[in-house]
Coordinates of C-alpha atoms in Angstrom, one line a residue:
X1 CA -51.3 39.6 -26.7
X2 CA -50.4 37.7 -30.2
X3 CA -48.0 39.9 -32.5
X4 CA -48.9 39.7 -36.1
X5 CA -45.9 40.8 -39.1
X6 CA -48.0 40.7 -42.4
X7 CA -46.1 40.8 -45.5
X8 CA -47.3 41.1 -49.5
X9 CA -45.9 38.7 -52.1
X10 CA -45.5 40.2 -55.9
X11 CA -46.9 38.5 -58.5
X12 CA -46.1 39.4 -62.4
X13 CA -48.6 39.4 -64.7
X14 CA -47.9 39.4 -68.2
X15 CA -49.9 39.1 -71.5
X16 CA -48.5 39.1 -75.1
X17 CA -50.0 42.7 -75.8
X18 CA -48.5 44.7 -72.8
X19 CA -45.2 44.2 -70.6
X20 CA -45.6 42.4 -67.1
X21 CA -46.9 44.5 -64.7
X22 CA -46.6 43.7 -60.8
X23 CA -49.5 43.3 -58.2
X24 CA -49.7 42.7 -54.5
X25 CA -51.4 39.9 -53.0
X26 CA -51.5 39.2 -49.1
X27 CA -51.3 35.7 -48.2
X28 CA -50.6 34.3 -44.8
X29 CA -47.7 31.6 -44.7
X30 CA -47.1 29.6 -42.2
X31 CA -44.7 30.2 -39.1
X32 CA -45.6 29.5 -35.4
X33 CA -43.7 30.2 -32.3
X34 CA -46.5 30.0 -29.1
X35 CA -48.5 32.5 -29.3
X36 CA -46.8 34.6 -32.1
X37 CA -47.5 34.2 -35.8
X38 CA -44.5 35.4 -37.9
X39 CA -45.4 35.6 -41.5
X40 CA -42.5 36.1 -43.8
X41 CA -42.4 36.6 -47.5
X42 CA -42.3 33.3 -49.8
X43 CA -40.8 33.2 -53.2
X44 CA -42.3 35.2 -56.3
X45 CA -44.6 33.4 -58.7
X46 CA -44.5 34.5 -62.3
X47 CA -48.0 33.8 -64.3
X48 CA -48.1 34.2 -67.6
X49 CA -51.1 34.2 -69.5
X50 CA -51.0 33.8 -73.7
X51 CA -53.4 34.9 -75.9
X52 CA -54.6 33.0 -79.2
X53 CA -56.7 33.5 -82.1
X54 CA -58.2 30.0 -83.2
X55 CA -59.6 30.0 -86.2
X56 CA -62.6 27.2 -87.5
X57 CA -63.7 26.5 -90.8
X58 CA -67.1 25.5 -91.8
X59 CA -67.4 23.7 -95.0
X60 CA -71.1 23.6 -96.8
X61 CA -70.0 20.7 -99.2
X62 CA -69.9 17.3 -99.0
X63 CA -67.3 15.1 -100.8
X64 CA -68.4 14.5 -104.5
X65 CA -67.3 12.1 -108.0
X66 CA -68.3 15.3 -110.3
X67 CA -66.2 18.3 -108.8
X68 CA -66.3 20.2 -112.7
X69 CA -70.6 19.7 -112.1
X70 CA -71.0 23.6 -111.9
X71 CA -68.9 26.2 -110.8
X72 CA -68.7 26.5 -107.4
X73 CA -70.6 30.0 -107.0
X74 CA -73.4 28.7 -108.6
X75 CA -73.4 25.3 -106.9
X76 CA -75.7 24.7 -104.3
X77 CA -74.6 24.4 -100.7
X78 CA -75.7 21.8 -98.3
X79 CA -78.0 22.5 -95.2
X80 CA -76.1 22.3 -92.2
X81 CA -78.9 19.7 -91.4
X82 CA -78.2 17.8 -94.6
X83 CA -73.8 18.3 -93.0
X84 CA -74.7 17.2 -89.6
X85 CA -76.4 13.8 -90.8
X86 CA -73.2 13.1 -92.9
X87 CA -71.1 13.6 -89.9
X88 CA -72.9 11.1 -88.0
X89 CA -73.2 9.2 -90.2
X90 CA -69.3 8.5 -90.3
X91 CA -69.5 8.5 -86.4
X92 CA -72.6 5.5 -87.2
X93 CA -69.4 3.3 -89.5
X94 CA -67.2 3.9 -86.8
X95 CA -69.5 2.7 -83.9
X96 CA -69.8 -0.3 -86.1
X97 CA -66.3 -1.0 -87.1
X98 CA -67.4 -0.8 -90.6
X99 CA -64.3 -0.1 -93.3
X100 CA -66.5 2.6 -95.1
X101 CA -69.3 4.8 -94.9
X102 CA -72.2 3.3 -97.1
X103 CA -75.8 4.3 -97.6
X104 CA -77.0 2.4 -94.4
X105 CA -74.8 4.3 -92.3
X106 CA -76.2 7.7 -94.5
X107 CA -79.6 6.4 -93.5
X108 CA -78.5 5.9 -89.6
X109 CA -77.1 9.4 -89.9
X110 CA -80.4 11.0 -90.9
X111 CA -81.8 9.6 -88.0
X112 CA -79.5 10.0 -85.5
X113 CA -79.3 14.3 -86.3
X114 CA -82.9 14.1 -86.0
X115 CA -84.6 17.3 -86.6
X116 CA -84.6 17.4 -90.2
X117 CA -88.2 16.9 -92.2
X118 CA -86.7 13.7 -93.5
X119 CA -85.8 12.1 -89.8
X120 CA -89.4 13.2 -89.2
X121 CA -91.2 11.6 -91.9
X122 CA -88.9 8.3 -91.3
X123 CA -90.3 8.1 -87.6
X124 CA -93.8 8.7 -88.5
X125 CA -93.6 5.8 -90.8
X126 CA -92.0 4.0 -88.4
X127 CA -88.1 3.9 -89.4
X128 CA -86.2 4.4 -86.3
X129 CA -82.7 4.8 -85.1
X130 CA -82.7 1.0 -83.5
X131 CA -84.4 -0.8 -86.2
X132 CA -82.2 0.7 -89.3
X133 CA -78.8 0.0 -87.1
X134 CA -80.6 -3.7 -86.5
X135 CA -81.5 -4.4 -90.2
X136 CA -77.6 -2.7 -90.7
X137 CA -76.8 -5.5 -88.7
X138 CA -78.6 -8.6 -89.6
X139 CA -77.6 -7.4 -93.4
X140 CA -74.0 -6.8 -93.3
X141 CA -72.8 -8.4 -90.3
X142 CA -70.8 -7.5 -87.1
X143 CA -67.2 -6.2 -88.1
X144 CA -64.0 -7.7 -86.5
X145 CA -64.1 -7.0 -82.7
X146 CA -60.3 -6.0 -82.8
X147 CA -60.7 -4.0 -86.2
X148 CA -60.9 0.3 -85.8
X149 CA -62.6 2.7 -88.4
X150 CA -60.4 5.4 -90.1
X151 CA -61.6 8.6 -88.2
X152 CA -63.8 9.7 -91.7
X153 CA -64.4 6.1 -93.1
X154 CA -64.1 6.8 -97.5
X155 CA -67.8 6.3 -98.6
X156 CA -68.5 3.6 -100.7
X157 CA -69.6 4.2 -104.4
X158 CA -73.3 3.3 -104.1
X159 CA -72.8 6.3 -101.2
X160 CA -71.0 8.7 -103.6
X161 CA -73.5 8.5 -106.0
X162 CA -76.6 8.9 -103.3
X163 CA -74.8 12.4 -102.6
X164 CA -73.9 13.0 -106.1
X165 CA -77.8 12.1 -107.0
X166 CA -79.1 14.7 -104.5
X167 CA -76.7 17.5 -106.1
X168 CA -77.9 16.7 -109.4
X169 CA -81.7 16.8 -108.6
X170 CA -81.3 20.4 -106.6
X171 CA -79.7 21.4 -109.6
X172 CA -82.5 19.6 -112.0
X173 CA -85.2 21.6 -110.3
X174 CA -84.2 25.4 -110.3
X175 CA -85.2 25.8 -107.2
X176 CA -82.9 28.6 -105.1
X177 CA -81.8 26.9 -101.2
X178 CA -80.2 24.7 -99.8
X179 CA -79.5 20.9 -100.0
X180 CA -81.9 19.3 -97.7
X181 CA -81.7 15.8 -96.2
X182 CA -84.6 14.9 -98.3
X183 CA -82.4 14.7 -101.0
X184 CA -80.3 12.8 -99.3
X185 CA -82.4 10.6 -98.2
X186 CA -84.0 10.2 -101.8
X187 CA -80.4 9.7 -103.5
X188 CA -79.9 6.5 -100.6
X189 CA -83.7 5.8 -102.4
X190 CA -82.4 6.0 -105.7
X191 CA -79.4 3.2 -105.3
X192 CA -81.5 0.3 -105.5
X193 CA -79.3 -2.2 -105.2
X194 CA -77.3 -0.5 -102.1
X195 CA -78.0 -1.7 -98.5
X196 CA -80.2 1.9 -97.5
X197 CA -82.4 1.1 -100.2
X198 CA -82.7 -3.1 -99.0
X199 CA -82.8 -1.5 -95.5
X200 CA -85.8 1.2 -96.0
X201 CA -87.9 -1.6 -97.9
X202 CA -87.5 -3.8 -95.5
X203 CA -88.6 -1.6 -93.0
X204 CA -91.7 -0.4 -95.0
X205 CA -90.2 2.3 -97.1
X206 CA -92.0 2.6 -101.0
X207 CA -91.9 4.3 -104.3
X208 CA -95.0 5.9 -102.6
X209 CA -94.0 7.0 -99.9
X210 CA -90.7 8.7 -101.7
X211 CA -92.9 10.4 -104.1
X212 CA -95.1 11.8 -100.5
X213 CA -92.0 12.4 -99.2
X214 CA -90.8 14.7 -102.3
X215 CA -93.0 17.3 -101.4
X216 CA -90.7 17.9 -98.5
X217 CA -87.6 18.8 -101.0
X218 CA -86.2 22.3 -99.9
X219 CA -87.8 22.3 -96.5
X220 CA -86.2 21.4 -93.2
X221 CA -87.7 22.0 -89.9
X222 CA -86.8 25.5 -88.4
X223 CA -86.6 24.3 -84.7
X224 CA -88.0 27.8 -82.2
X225 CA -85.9 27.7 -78.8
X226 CA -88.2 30.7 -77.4

């Protein structure tokens, strides 16, 4: 008959909050001699776990030319809708080697988050993702194959002044909220000379359609997971 010798290797255990304590695991090792199976004791492991506290930051503004507009208790904050287009926006420069973050990539932004009243009123008019980055295209031109983006491409000044427009009307109107990406979408409107503007005309975007679109001010779509 087989003889079997088990033995237990310690392990330590440690964490920054309480001394290392030991526990016993069994583990088979490997020794073979016929029919006999000698397991011996192997060398200690030591496993240390450490704890951290990581801390994030959410900001509700967006950069701004007119940081003395109000103070900043009675500003208004940005949607996290309204944050999240901005983001992609920069992602939208960056995709297309572009040096800066202009109004077409604000418009590409809008589109790309998605689920804001703007994004929706865009893609029942017909303004989608594909043909905005197109028009971007046939507009400004392909950047340099071998040149990269800045991680946050600096927005240009017809961009600036898109943001700084949708501050300005929130503020204009009285209304209590947020920033919505109507605004935003309103201020790209509003530079008429900027390639968002050239861009949404050309896709079929009008004074009359912004002033349907204005009725959509301080709402955004409340998306139900349920």
């Amino acid at each position: 008959m087989a003889a079997y010798s088990l033995s237990s290797l310690p392990f330590a255990f440690s964490t920054s909050h309480s001394p290392p304590s030991k526990r016993f695991l069994s583990l088979p090792l490997t020794s073979l001699y016929g029919n006999r199976l000698l397991l011996r004791p192997s060398t200690s492991f030591v496993v240390k776990h450490h704890s951290s506290v990581t801390t994030a930051t959410v900001s509700l503004s967006l950069p701004t030319a007119k940081p003395d507009r109000a103070p900043s208790e009675k500003s208004p904050k940005w949607s996290s809708r309204s944050i999240k287009s901005f983001a992609m926006a920069e992602l939208e420069a960056r995709k297309l080697k572009y040096p800066n973050t202009g109004t077409e990539a604000l418009l590409m932004g809008i589109l790309v988050e998605g689920t804001s009243q703007a994004a929706k009123f865009l893609r029942a008019n017909g303004i989608t993702l594909f043909k905005a980055r197109e028009e971007t295209v046939n507009l400004l031109g392909k950047s340099d194959l071998y040149f990269f983006s800045p991680e946050h491409p600096p927005l240009t000044e017809q961009a600036q002044r898109a943001l700084d427009w949708a501050v300005d009307e929130k503020l204009k109107s009285g209304e209590s909220g947020e920033i919505t990406t109507t605004y935003l979408l309103l201020g790209i409107w509003s530079e008429k000379e900027s390639a968002g503007h050239k861009i949404l005309a050309t896709l079929g975007f009008n004074d009359e359609k912004a002033k349907e679109l204005e009725k959509y001010l301080n709402e955004d779509i409340v998306l139900n997971y349920k």
